[in-house]
Tab-separated table of C-alpha atoms in Angstrom:
chain	number	residue	atom	x	y	z
D	1	MET	CA	59.383	-44.832	122.390
D	2	GLN	CA	63.244	-45.057	122.950
D	3	VAL	CA	65.111	-48.414	123.197
D	4	ILE	CA	64.858	-50.015	126.669
D	5	THR	CA	67.555	-52.498	127.280
D	6	GLU	CA	67.986	-55.304	129.785
D	7	LYS	CA	70.166	-53.279	131.742
D	8	ASP	CA	67.552	-50.613	131.775
D	9	LEU	CA	65.210	-53.009	133.382
D	10	SER	CA	67.551	-54.481	135.887
D	11	THR	CA	67.987	-51.255	137.137
D	12	TRP	CA	64.959	-49.555	137.474
D	13	LEU	CA	63.070	-53.066	139.043
D	14	SER	CA	66.188	-53.649	141.194
D	15	LEU	CA	66.625	-57.466	139.395
D	16	PRO	CA	69.465	-59.821	138.749
D	17	LEU	CA	70.367	-59.698	135.170
D	18	SER	CA	71.330	-63.784	133.815
D	19	ASN	CA	74.576	-63.000	131.115
D	20	ASN	CA	72.412	-64.575	127.878
D	21	ALA	CA	69.424	-62.035	128.639
D	22	THR	CA	69.955	-59.130	125.677
D	23	PHE	CA	66.986	-57.335	124.206
D	24	SER	CA	65.764	-54.018	123.034
D	25	ILE	CA	62.264	-52.856	124.151
D	26	GLN	CA	60.430	-50.295	121.877
D	27	HIS	CA	56.895	-51.296	122.516
D	28	ILE	CA	54.550	-51.691	125.365
D	29	ALA	CA	51.596	-54.340	125.015
D	30	TYR	CA	48.943	-56.037	127.560
D	31	ASP	CA	46.572	-56.936	125.048
D	32	THR	CA	47.231	-59.593	122.732
D	33	ARG	CA	44.793	-58.294	120.166
D	34	LEU	CA	46.428	-54.977	119.651
D	35	ILE	CA	50.061	-56.505	119.039
D	36	ASP	CA	51.834	-56.132	115.802
D	37	THR	CA	53.487	-58.570	114.277
D	38	ASP	CA	56.133	-56.434	112.778
D	39	ASP	CA	56.828	-54.965	116.157
D	40	ALA	CA	56.668	-58.175	117.970
D	41	PRO	CA	59.957	-58.911	118.489
D	42	SER	CA	60.873	-55.673	120.365
D	43	THR	CA	57.655	-55.956	122.619
D	44	LEU	CA	57.421	-56.328	126.178
D	45	PHE	CA	54.325	-58.216	127.019
D	46	PHE	CA	52.679	-57.615	130.599
D	47	ALA	CA	50.641	-60.169	132.252
D	48	PHE	CA	48.227	-58.412	133.865
D	49	LYS	CA	45.979	-60.382	136.356
D	50	THR	CA	42.373	-59.149	137.157
D	51	ALA	CA	38.876	-60.301	138.914
D	52	HIS	CA	38.402	-61.139	135.699
D	53	ASN	CA	41.183	-62.713	133.928
D	54	ASP	CA	44.790	-63.447	134.096
D	55	GLY	CA	47.390	-62.575	131.169
D	56	SER	CA	49.640	-65.362	131.507
D	57	ASN	CA	46.573	-67.217	129.865
D	58	TYR	CA	47.759	-65.444	126.574
D	59	ILE	CA	51.624	-66.047	126.643
D	60	PHE	CA	50.851	-68.944	124.131
D	61	GLU	CA	49.187	-66.625	121.780
D	62	ALA	CA	51.596	-63.818	122.449
D	63	VAL	CA	54.765	-65.816	121.425
D	64	SER	CA	52.792	-67.081	118.313
D	65	LYS	CA	52.523	-63.596	117.242
D	66	GLY	CA	56.595	-63.089	117.584
D	67	VAL	CA	56.462	-61.786	121.183
D	68	ARG	CA	59.735	-63.016	122.981
D	69	ILE	CA	60.152	-60.353	126.362
D	70	PHE	CA	57.401	-61.083	129.248
D	71	TYR	CA	56.754	-59.848	132.264
D	72	LEU	CA	55.221	-62.029	134.864
D	73	PRO	CA	54.657	-61.279	138.209
D	74	ILE	CA	55.113	-63.496	140.894
D	75	THR	CA	52.009	-64.529	142.920
D	76	ASP	CA	50.591	-66.714	145.743
D	77	GLU	CA	50.463	-69.094	142.953
D	78	ASN	CA	54.403	-69.323	141.851
D	79	ARG	CA	55.464	-67.697	145.115
D	80	GLY	CA	58.655	-70.205	145.300
D	81	GLU	CA	59.784	-68.928	141.844
D	82	ALA	CA	62.916	-66.542	141.724
D	83	SER	CA	63.192	-63.525	140.812
D	84	GLY	CA	65.092	-61.714	137.921
D	85	ILE	CA	65.468	-61.604	134.022
D	86	PHE	CA	66.435	-64.882	132.796
D	87	THR	CA	65.612	-66.730	129.437
D	88	GLU	CA	64.172	-70.192	129.062
D	89	ASN	CA	62.973	-72.413	126.055
D	90	TYR	CA	59.366	-72.381	125.048
D	91	SER	CA	57.419	-74.972	123.132
D	92	LEU	CA	55.438	-74.148	120.448
D	93	ILE	CA	52.605	-76.795	119.722
D	94	SER	CA	49.915	-76.433	117.044
D	95	THR	CA	48.084	-78.543	114.945
D	96	GLU	CA	47.884	-78.141	111.106
D	97	ASN	CA	45.310	-79.425	108.646
D	98	GLY	CA	44.495	-83.037	109.250
D	99	GLY	CA	45.068	-83.067	112.886
D	100	ASN	CA	49.053	-83.354	112.460
D	101	PHE	CA	50.837	-81.594	115.473
D	102	THR	CA	53.891	-79.353	114.704
D	103	ALA	CA	56.346	-78.430	117.700
D	104	GLU	CA	58.470	-75.409	117.755
D	105	THR	CA	60.833	-74.408	120.302
D	106	VAL	CA	61.774	-70.387	120.911
D	107	LEU	CA	64.076	-68.659	123.217
D	108	ILE	CA	61.913	-66.156	125.242
D	109	THR	CA	62.631	-63.849	128.022
D	110	LYS	CA	61.033	-63.771	131.421
D	111	ILE	CA	61.018	-60.770	134.087
D	112	LYS	CA	59.622	-61.887	137.321
D	113	ALA	CA	59.476	-59.465	140.706
D	114	ASN	CA	57.659	-59.780	143.652
D	115	LEU	CA	55.806	-56.472	141.966
D	116	SER	CA	52.029	-56.478	140.510
D	117	ALA	CA	52.153	-55.891	136.613
D	118	ILE	CA	50.641	-52.228	137.210
D	119	THR	CA	53.713	-51.449	139.884
D	120	ALA	CA	56.144	-52.633	137.707
D	121	ILE	CA	54.893	-50.751	134.659
D	122	GLN	CA	55.206	-47.706	136.985
D	123	LYS	CA	58.188	-48.168	137.818
D	124	ILE	CA	59.706	-48.932	134.695
D	125	ALA	CA	57.872	-45.258	133.374
D	126	ILE	CA	59.909	-43.450	136.202
D	127	GLY	CA	62.762	-45.115	134.980
D	128	TYR	CA	62.016	-44.076	131.320
D	129	ARG	CA	60.913	-40.335	132.540
D	130	ASN	CA	64.111	-39.740	134.338
D	131	GLN	CA	65.886	-39.942	131.181
D	132	PHE	CA	64.453	-36.471	129.900
D	133	GLN	CA	65.089	-34.218	132.825
D	134	ASP	CA	65.208	-31.254	130.837
D	135	LEU	CA	61.524	-31.632	128.918
D	136	LYS	CA	59.048	-28.856	130.203
D	137	THR	CA	55.985	-31.063	131.235
D	138	ILE	CA	52.184	-29.722	131.875
D	139	ALA	CA	50.233	-32.088	133.904
D	140	ILE	CA	46.445	-31.288	134.119
D	141	THR	CA	43.920	-32.943	136.286
D	142	GLY	CA	40.420	-32.357	137.441
D	143	SER	CA	36.935	-33.833	137.543
D	144	ASN	CA	36.261	-32.854	133.815
D	145	GLY	CA	37.832	-30.845	130.714
D	146	LYS	CA	41.197	-32.263	131.058
D	147	THR	CA	41.433	-33.994	128.059
D	148	ILE	CA	39.549	-31.247	126.283
D	149	VAL	CA	42.365	-28.565	127.657
D	150	LYS	CA	45.166	-30.988	126.666
D	151	GLU	CA	43.976	-30.778	122.841
D	152	TRP	CA	42.946	-27.393	122.945
D	153	LEU	CA	46.895	-26.678	124.241
D	154	ALA	CA	48.536	-28.848	121.727
D	155	GLN	CA	46.199	-27.200	118.827
D	156	ALA	CA	46.892	-23.668	119.845
D	157	ILE	CA	50.610	-24.225	120.463
D	158	GLY	CA	51.629	-27.297	118.414
D	159	GLY	CA	53.368	-25.394	115.958
D	160	ASP	CA	55.781	-24.111	118.201
D	161	ALA	CA	57.435	-27.152	120.092
D	162	GLU	CA	57.384	-30.417	119.228
D	163	ILE	CA	54.796	-32.055	121.681
D	164	VAL	CA	54.309	-35.498	123.413
D	165	ARG	CA	50.754	-35.699	124.821
D	166	SER	CA	48.739	-38.390	126.438
D	167	PRO	CA	46.786	-40.471	123.481
D	168	LYS	CA	42.635	-40.280	123.628
D	169	SER	CA	41.844	-39.597	127.655
D	170	PHE	CA	45.082	-42.192	128.740
D	171	ASN	CA	45.060	-40.681	132.441
D	172	SER	CA	44.665	-43.652	135.030
D	173	GLN	CA	47.171	-46.146	136.655
D	174	LEU	CA	48.155	-47.544	133.603
D	175	GLY	CA	47.286	-44.695	130.964
D	176	VAL	CA	49.841	-42.665	132.380
D	177	PRO	CA	52.546	-44.805	131.992
D	178	MET	CA	51.586	-45.849	128.567
D	179	SER	CA	51.561	-41.882	127.719
D	180	ILE	CA	54.991	-41.612	129.241
D	181	PHE	CA	56.669	-44.321	126.933
D	182	GLU	CA	55.614	-41.886	123.804
D	183	ILE	CA	58.419	-39.630	125.097
D	184	GLU	CA	61.437	-39.320	122.150
D	185	LYS	CA	64.214	-37.310	122.274
D	186	GLN	CA	62.950	-34.794	120.033
D	187	HIS	CA	60.062	-33.801	122.364
D	188	ASN	CA	60.546	-30.549	124.125
D	189	LEU	CA	57.165	-30.043	125.466
D	190	ALA	CA	54.923	-32.326	126.910
D	191	ILE	CA	51.010	-32.508	127.824
D	192	PHE	CA	49.714	-35.409	130.244
D	193	GLU	CA	46.372	-35.349	131.963
D	194	ALA	CA	46.251	-37.325	134.998
D	195	GLY	CA	42.992	-38.964	136.546
D	196	ILE	CA	42.392	-40.834	139.901
D	197	SER	CA	39.431	-43.274	141.178
D	198	GLU	CA	40.331	-43.431	144.569
D	199	SER	CA	42.542	-41.818	147.855
D	200	GLY	CA	46.184	-42.552	147.558
D	201	GLU	CA	46.655	-42.642	143.714
D	202	MET	CA	47.925	-39.725	142.491
D	203	SER	CA	51.228	-39.716	144.198
D	204	ALA	CA	52.161	-42.507	141.796
D	205	LEU	CA	51.224	-40.389	138.704
D	206	GLU	CA	52.904	-37.385	140.024
D	207	ARG	CA	56.088	-39.356	140.403
D	208	ILE	CA	55.790	-40.679	136.852
D	209	ILE	CA	54.982	-37.620	135.039
D	210	GLN	CA	57.139	-35.080	137.219
D	211	PRO	CA	55.018	-31.599	135.996
D	212	LYS	CA	56.416	-28.642	136.250
D	213	ILE	CA	53.488	-26.904	135.455
D	214	GLY	CA	50.065	-27.994	136.865
D	215	ILE	CA	46.402	-27.176	135.388
D	216	PHE	CA	43.813	-27.866	137.802
D	217	THR	CA	40.297	-27.672	135.592
D	218	ASN	CA	37.586	-27.721	138.245
D	219	ILE	CA	36.002	-30.312	141.045
D	220	LEU	CA	32.554	-31.168	140.115
D	221	THR	CA	30.512	-34.135	140.928
D	222	ALA	CA	32.151	-36.751	138.390
D	223	HIS	CA	33.948	-39.755	139.942
D	224	ASP	CA	32.923	-39.181	143.821
D	225	ASP	CA	32.923	-42.483	144.795
D	226	GLY	CA	36.177	-43.450	146.832
D	227	PHE	CA	36.382	-39.999	148.348
D	228	ALA	CA	34.940	-38.921	151.543
D	229	SER	CA	34.066	-35.335	150.241
D	230	LYS	CA	34.624	-32.913	147.394
D	231	GLN	CA	37.380	-31.157	149.191
D	232	ALA	CA	38.929	-34.829	149.933
D	233	LYS	CA	39.237	-35.352	145.900
D	234	ALA	CA	40.404	-31.884	145.432
D	235	ASP	CA	43.014	-32.716	148.090
D	236	GLU	CA	44.031	-35.728	146.398
D	237	LYS	CA	44.188	-34.710	142.808
D	238	SER	CA	46.553	-31.524	143.870
D	239	THR	CA	49.087	-34.034	144.761
D	240	LEU	CA	49.669	-33.590	141.216
D	241	PHE	CA	51.426	-30.402	142.031
D	242	THR	CA	53.612	-31.400	144.821
D	243	HIS	CA	56.660	-30.017	143.018
D	244	THR	CA	55.213	-27.706	140.203
D	245	ASP	CA	56.539	-24.348	139.486
D	246	VAL	CA	52.955	-22.954	139.007
D	247	ILE	CA	49.351	-23.960	139.399
D	248	ILE	CA	46.790	-22.602	137.038
D	249	TYR	CA	43.442	-22.777	138.205
D	250	ASN	CA	39.774	-20.906	138.066
D	251	LYS	CA	39.623	-19.482	141.714
D	252	ASP	CA	36.047	-19.615	141.452
D	253	ASN	CA	35.742	-23.271	142.197
D	254	ILE	CA	36.212	-23.384	145.946
D	255	TYR	CA	37.533	-26.774	146.102
D	256	CYS	CA	40.634	-26.010	143.892
D	257	GLU	CA	41.160	-22.823	145.836
D	258	ASN	CA	41.297	-24.448	149.061
D	259	ALA	CA	43.403	-27.085	147.740
D	260	VAL	CA	45.744	-25.463	145.895
D	261	GLU	CA	46.275	-22.807	148.800
D	262	LYS	CA	47.483	-25.516	151.055
D	263	LEU	CA	50.489	-26.390	148.565
D	264	LYS	CA	52.461	-23.060	149.073
D	265	ILE	CA	53.235	-22.924	145.446
D	266	PRO	CA	52.922	-19.997	142.872
D	267	LEU	CA	49.522	-19.769	141.249
D	268	PHE	CA	48.140	-18.340	138.255
D	269	SER	CA	44.393	-17.988	138.396
D	270	TRP	CA	41.784	-16.789	136.499
D	271	SER	CA	37.966	-15.704	138.084
D	272	ARG	CA	34.711	-13.897	137.132
D	273	HIS	CA	34.302	-13.134	140.704
D	274	ASP	CA	37.646	-12.094	142.261
D	275	ASP	CA	39.420	-9.393	140.592
D	276	ASN	CA	42.421	-10.393	142.625
D	277	VAL	CA	43.655	-12.814	140.013
D	278	ASN	CA	46.324	-12.431	137.225
D	279	LEU	CA	43.362	-13.001	134.689
D	280	PHE	CA	39.698	-11.499	135.617
D	281	ILE	CA	36.966	-11.829	133.192
D	282	LEU	CA	34.968	-8.842	132.807
D	283	ASN	CA	32.155	-10.122	130.564
D	284	GLU	CA	31.035	-12.390	128.110
D	285	VAL	CA	28.970	-11.736	124.981
D	286	GLN	CA	27.621	-14.418	122.880
D	287	ASN	CA	26.371	-13.986	119.134
D	288	GLY	CA	24.803	-17.090	118.090
D	289	ILE	CA	27.323	-20.154	118.074
D	290	PHE	CA	30.182	-17.414	118.968
D	291	THR	CA	31.325	-15.834	122.172
D	292	LYS	CA	33.641	-12.840	122.946
D	293	ILE	CA	35.340	-12.664	126.363
D	294	THR	CA	36.673	-9.603	127.691
D	295	ALA	CA	39.100	-9.445	130.172
D	296	ILE	CA	41.737	-7.690	132.493
D	297	TYR	CA	45.403	-8.841	132.671
D	298	LYS	CA	48.313	-6.965	134.061
D	299	GLN	CA	45.888	-3.845	134.234
D	300	GLU	CA	44.773	-3.650	130.659
D	301	GLU	CA	41.843	-5.013	128.715
D	302	LYS	CA	42.116	-8.201	126.494
D	303	TYR	CA	39.597	-10.205	124.375
D	304	ILE	CA	39.341	-13.458	123.015
D	305	GLU	CA	36.454	-14.913	120.557
D	306	LEU	CA	35.534	-18.096	120.718
D	307	PRO	CA	33.538	-20.323	117.993
D	308	PHE	CA	31.395	-21.778	120.457
D	309	SER	CA	29.238	-20.285	123.441
D	310	ASP	CA	28.500	-23.584	125.892
D	311	ALA	CA	29.565	-23.128	129.063
D	312	ALA	CA	31.996	-25.926	129.410
D	313	SER	CA	33.598	-24.886	126.625
D	314	ILE	CA	34.056	-21.378	127.593
D	315	GLU	CA	35.268	-22.437	130.762
D	316	ASN	CA	38.267	-24.861	129.620
D	317	ALA	CA	38.824	-22.326	126.762
D	318	ILE	CA	39.804	-19.761	129.447
D	319	THR	CA	41.939	-21.942	131.109
D	320	VAL	CA	43.816	-22.608	127.898
D	321	TRP	CA	44.028	-18.757	127.831
D	322	ALA	CA	45.154	-18.295	131.106
D	323	THR	CA	48.134	-21.195	130.676
D	324	MET	CA	49.209	-19.771	127.088
D	325	LEU	CA	49.736	-16.239	128.766
D	326	TYR	CA	51.564	-17.431	131.654
D	327	LEU	CA	53.876	-19.681	128.886
D	328	GLY	CA	54.495	-15.881	127.523
D	329	TYR	CA	52.428	-15.591	124.443
D	330	GLY	CA	51.013	-12.366	123.046
D	331	GLN	CA	47.260	-11.321	123.340
D	332	SER	CA	47.381	-11.159	119.095
D	333	ILE	CA	48.491	-14.324	118.586
D	334	ILE	CA	46.479	-15.813	121.387
D	335	ARG	CA	43.190	-14.394	119.930
D	336	GLU	CA	43.806	-15.519	116.542
D	337	ARG	CA	44.627	-19.605	117.661
D	338	LEU	CA	41.659	-19.534	120.226
D	339	SER	CA	39.723	-18.190	117.351
D	340	ARG	CA	40.353	-21.336	115.556
D	341	LEU	CA	39.714	-23.895	118.232
D	342	GLU	CA	38.101	-27.064	116.681
D	343	PRO	CA	35.546	-28.907	119.320
D	344	LEU	CA	36.612	-31.892	119.894
D	345	ALA	CA	34.115	-34.718	118.050
D	346	ALA	CA	33.838	-38.005	119.869
D	347	ARG	CA	36.579	-40.292	118.958
D	348	LEU	CA	36.824	-43.216	116.472
D	349	GLU	CA	32.942	-42.616	115.460
D	350	ILE	CA	31.363	-45.277	113.745
D	351	LYS	CA	29.224	-44.098	111.221
D	352	SER	CA	26.988	-46.209	108.000
D	353	ALA	CA	28.406	-44.717	104.746
D	354	LEU	CA	27.155	-44.912	100.903
D	355	ASN	CA	27.790	-48.070	98.974
D	356	ASN	CA	27.509	-50.169	101.866
D	357	CYS	CA	30.632	-49.006	103.812
D	358	ILE	CA	31.092	-48.264	107.073
D	359	LEU	CA	33.048	-44.987	108.077
D	360	ILE	CA	35.181	-44.613	111.006
D	361	ASN	CA	35.800	-40.749	111.802
D	362	ASP	CA	38.704	-39.929	113.841
D	363	SER	CA	39.545	-36.845	112.160
D	364	TYR	CA	40.274	-34.276	114.974
D	365	SER	CA	43.873	-35.151	115.292
D	366	LEU	CA	46.336	-36.569	113.172
D	367	ASP	CA	49.680	-37.811	115.000
D	368	LEU	CA	51.640	-40.981	114.779
D	369	ASP	CA	49.944	-42.189	118.318
D	370	SER	CA	46.481	-41.446	117.575
D	371	LEU	CA	46.969	-43.080	113.782
D	372	ARG	CA	48.321	-46.250	115.599
D	373	ILE	CA	45.266	-46.320	117.749
D	374	ALA	CA	42.588	-45.827	114.974
D	375	LEU	CA	44.131	-48.566	112.651
D	376	SER	CA	44.228	-51.305	115.415
D	377	PHE	CA	40.536	-50.121	116.162
D	378	MET	CA	39.477	-50.599	112.524
D	379	GLU	CA	41.366	-53.804	112.615
D	380	ARG	CA	39.153	-55.044	115.591
D	381	GLN	CA	35.818	-54.092	113.560
D	382	ASP	CA	36.103	-57.010	111.150
D	383	VAL	CA	33.101	-56.387	109.180
D	384	TYR	CA	34.873	-55.851	105.845
D	385	ASN	CA	38.098	-57.391	104.655
D	386	LYS	CA	38.829	-54.283	102.329
D	387	LYS	CA	40.291	-51.519	104.672
D	388	THR	CA	40.863	-47.636	103.119
D	389	LEU	CA	42.661	-44.868	105.087
D	390	ILE	CA	41.742	-41.260	104.020
D	391	THR	CA	44.214	-38.936	105.686
D	392	SER	CA	45.920	-35.276	104.752
D	393	VAL	CA	49.374	-34.275	104.696
D	394	VAL	CA	50.792	-33.622	108.328
D	395	THR	CA	49.728	-30.164	109.761
D	396	GLY	CA	52.494	-30.016	111.987
D	397	ALA	CA	54.996	-30.390	109.060
D	398	LYS	CA	53.619	-27.528	107.041
D	399	ARG	CA	53.533	-25.253	109.817
D	400	ARG	CA	57.426	-25.605	110.617
D	401	GLY	CA	58.021	-25.775	106.980
D	402	GLU	CA	57.048	-22.078	106.810
D	403	LYS	CA	59.561	-21.067	109.508
D	404	GLY	CA	62.191	-21.831	106.784
D	405	GLU	CA	62.827	-25.667	107.352
D	406	ASN	CA	63.429	-28.170	104.966
D	407	LEU	CA	59.513	-28.980	104.323
D	408	GLU	CA	60.269	-31.548	101.897
D	409	ALA	CA	62.623	-33.707	104.405
D	410	ILE	CA	59.878	-33.051	106.883
D	411	ALA	CA	57.379	-34.502	104.944
D	412	ASP	CA	59.391	-37.385	104.000
D	413	ASP	CA	60.361	-38.098	107.335
D	414	TRP	CA	56.784	-38.427	108.153
D	415	PHE	CA	55.721	-40.099	105.318
D	416	GLN	CA	58.203	-42.988	106.022
D	417	LYS	CA	56.894	-43.209	109.604
D	418	VAL	CA	53.346	-43.321	108.415
D	419	GLY	CA	54.291	-46.135	105.598
D	420	ARG	CA	56.176	-48.318	108.467
D	421	LEU	CA	53.037	-48.071	110.593
D	422	LEU	CA	50.990	-49.223	107.783
D	423	LYS	CA	53.007	-51.900	107.268
D	424	GLY	CA	51.096	-55.289	108.156
D	425	LYS	CA	47.897	-53.583	108.786
D	426	ASN	CA	46.240	-54.729	105.646
D	427	ILE	CA	45.373	-51.461	104.308
D	428	ASP	CA	44.081	-52.079	100.534
D	429	LYS	CA	43.457	-48.247	99.819
D	430	VAL	CA	45.435	-45.065	101.251
D	431	VAL	CA	43.822	-41.611	100.107
D	432	ILE	CA	46.125	-38.383	100.918
D	433	VAL	CA	44.763	-34.821	100.328
D	434	GLY	CA	47.202	-31.963	100.395
D	435	ARG	CA	50.178	-30.319	98.309
D	436	GLY	CA	53.042	-33.120	98.201
D	437	GLY	CA	50.813	-35.895	99.336
D	438	GLU	CA	52.083	-38.271	96.547
D	439	GLY	CA	55.406	-38.282	98.481
D	440	LEU	CA	53.839	-40.736	100.812
D	441	LYS	CA	53.484	-43.437	97.881
D	442	LEU	CA	57.240	-44.082	98.059
D	443	PHE	CA	56.633	-45.529	101.531
D	444	LEU	CA	53.610	-47.988	100.746
D	445	SER	CA	53.754	-51.588	99.685
D	446	PRO	CA	53.687	-52.316	96.148
D	447	GLU	CA	49.803	-54.076	96.529
D	448	THR	CA	48.481	-50.764	98.232
D	449	ILE	CA	45.838	-48.929	95.939
D	450	PHE	CA	46.733	-45.198	96.113
D	451	TYR	CA	45.443	-41.801	95.671
D	452	ALA	CA	46.812	-38.096	95.887
D	453	PHE	CA	44.429	-35.143	95.773
D	454	GLU	CA	46.038	-31.695	96.391
D	455	THR	CA	42.604	-30.287	97.922
D	456	THR	CA	39.500	-31.671	99.717
D	457	ASP	CA	37.782	-30.205	96.960
D	458	ASP	CA	39.359	-32.479	94.456
D	459	LEU	CA	38.699	-35.634	96.745
D	460	LEU	CA	34.712	-34.477	96.863
D	461	HIS	CA	34.662	-34.109	93.162
D	462	SER	CA	35.994	-37.552	92.634
D	463	LEU	CA	33.456	-39.115	95.157
D	464	SER	CA	30.688	-36.901	93.843
D	465	GLY	CA	31.244	-38.880	90.703
D	466	LEU	CA	31.275	-42.199	91.821
D	467	ASN	CA	27.936	-41.525	94.244
D	468	SER	CA	26.226	-40.014	90.932
D	469	GLY	CA	26.900	-43.222	88.881
D	470	LEU	CA	29.876	-42.438	86.809
D	471	ASN	CA	33.273	-44.105	86.379
D	472	SER	CA	35.503	-42.525	89.168
D	473	GLY	CA	39.275	-43.712	89.673
D	474	LEU	CA	38.286	-43.847	93.424
D	475	ASN	CA	35.887	-46.758	94.093
D	476	LEU	CA	35.191	-47.077	97.479
D	477	GLU	CA	32.268	-49.974	98.426
D	478	ASN	CA	31.954	-52.582	100.603
D	479	GLU	CA	34.843	-51.530	102.961
D	480	SER	CA	35.651	-49.883	106.197
D	481	ILE	CA	37.043	-46.501	105.816
D	482	LEU	CA	39.107	-44.680	108.344
D	483	LEU	CA	38.972	-40.746	108.487
D	484	LYS	CA	42.219	-39.581	109.735
């Protein structure tokens, strides 16, 4: 996240700014359990109020962790308070062993406005997004397949662009702003997903994302509550594409077809039944778990081969195929990359492991955003005091290095960011697999036990020695293991 200053917030929220209020924000938080103490001084905490909880009850905890900047909506309970950005003293009173009281006064910044926390964070996200007007942005919506299409697109074209994308399934009224805050100046392609639960919500997400390429996966029975009909739901979702240059979609889905036709925007469609489309599917032949799909594109026969055979995965892969064709990829590149698509495992699977360990499997993607989420998830499990991270040399760095860039510099930059992320996370061991992985050690704390293996086979050989009772250098026992 790029720095947000007090002047930015004053402008984006139309709030007066007191003379002594100065700050730099690089993190957004709304859950005190996820606040990193190292990041706390540059964290803006939003006090969300729900039917069951009130974020203002956690200000003391946030201040105790080092947070000094707070958004506090003006509500019926504090209606007489002035809006604006100002500082004030805050007393931290706590008890020590023996019941003695200690008091500390700290200076905090309060941002107060007649806006709910969700409205305020969306306005800030719009202001933040407006700083990246040249960013090519793809937005995905539909009943199902949003996350899979997003992740498969990232798999297929990630080596050709600096991609920012929604973490996990961050597609809600809060998830979309949090995704937007991941944009940094090096990114040249964004892939965001957007989901809604009732009428009137999508226009807010469209203003935040500002997409130029739209992908409409489908309209099925998922999330029908809150809409008068499936067509009403499709029409609301299509609002995301109001200002796009194109909409990519499956013409066989009548609800999508009806919705996009109303927008009068260029379409890039695929179909199994109507040959008046860009990509017309001729046949699908399954051979075990593999599927070969043949289609007509620009009056020429093309085909792809997929490493799966279930109907949902095939439909999502065809949507990725159509998107890559629209983006100008050649068929040979498309065929090669789609043949290597990896099914998405369930995120953050917890499994019992050997030697009284638990294994948290989050191996399907490796980027700083998902690593941060996975580390926070492991912290919250609180099963064992000992924690181990098993990871690999980032694939993106290897791909870019193959194009003649300075691979060593790219890897060092990645290692430095990972080391910074691990700081304060109480990780006892770090295990990395891949050529050059030993470079990560330079950016870890001296107390961290570190292992580097050139290949997965080397790691497995070390583990096999442990599991057979032999003396192995890598000892995993009674600990939480994150596989990333």
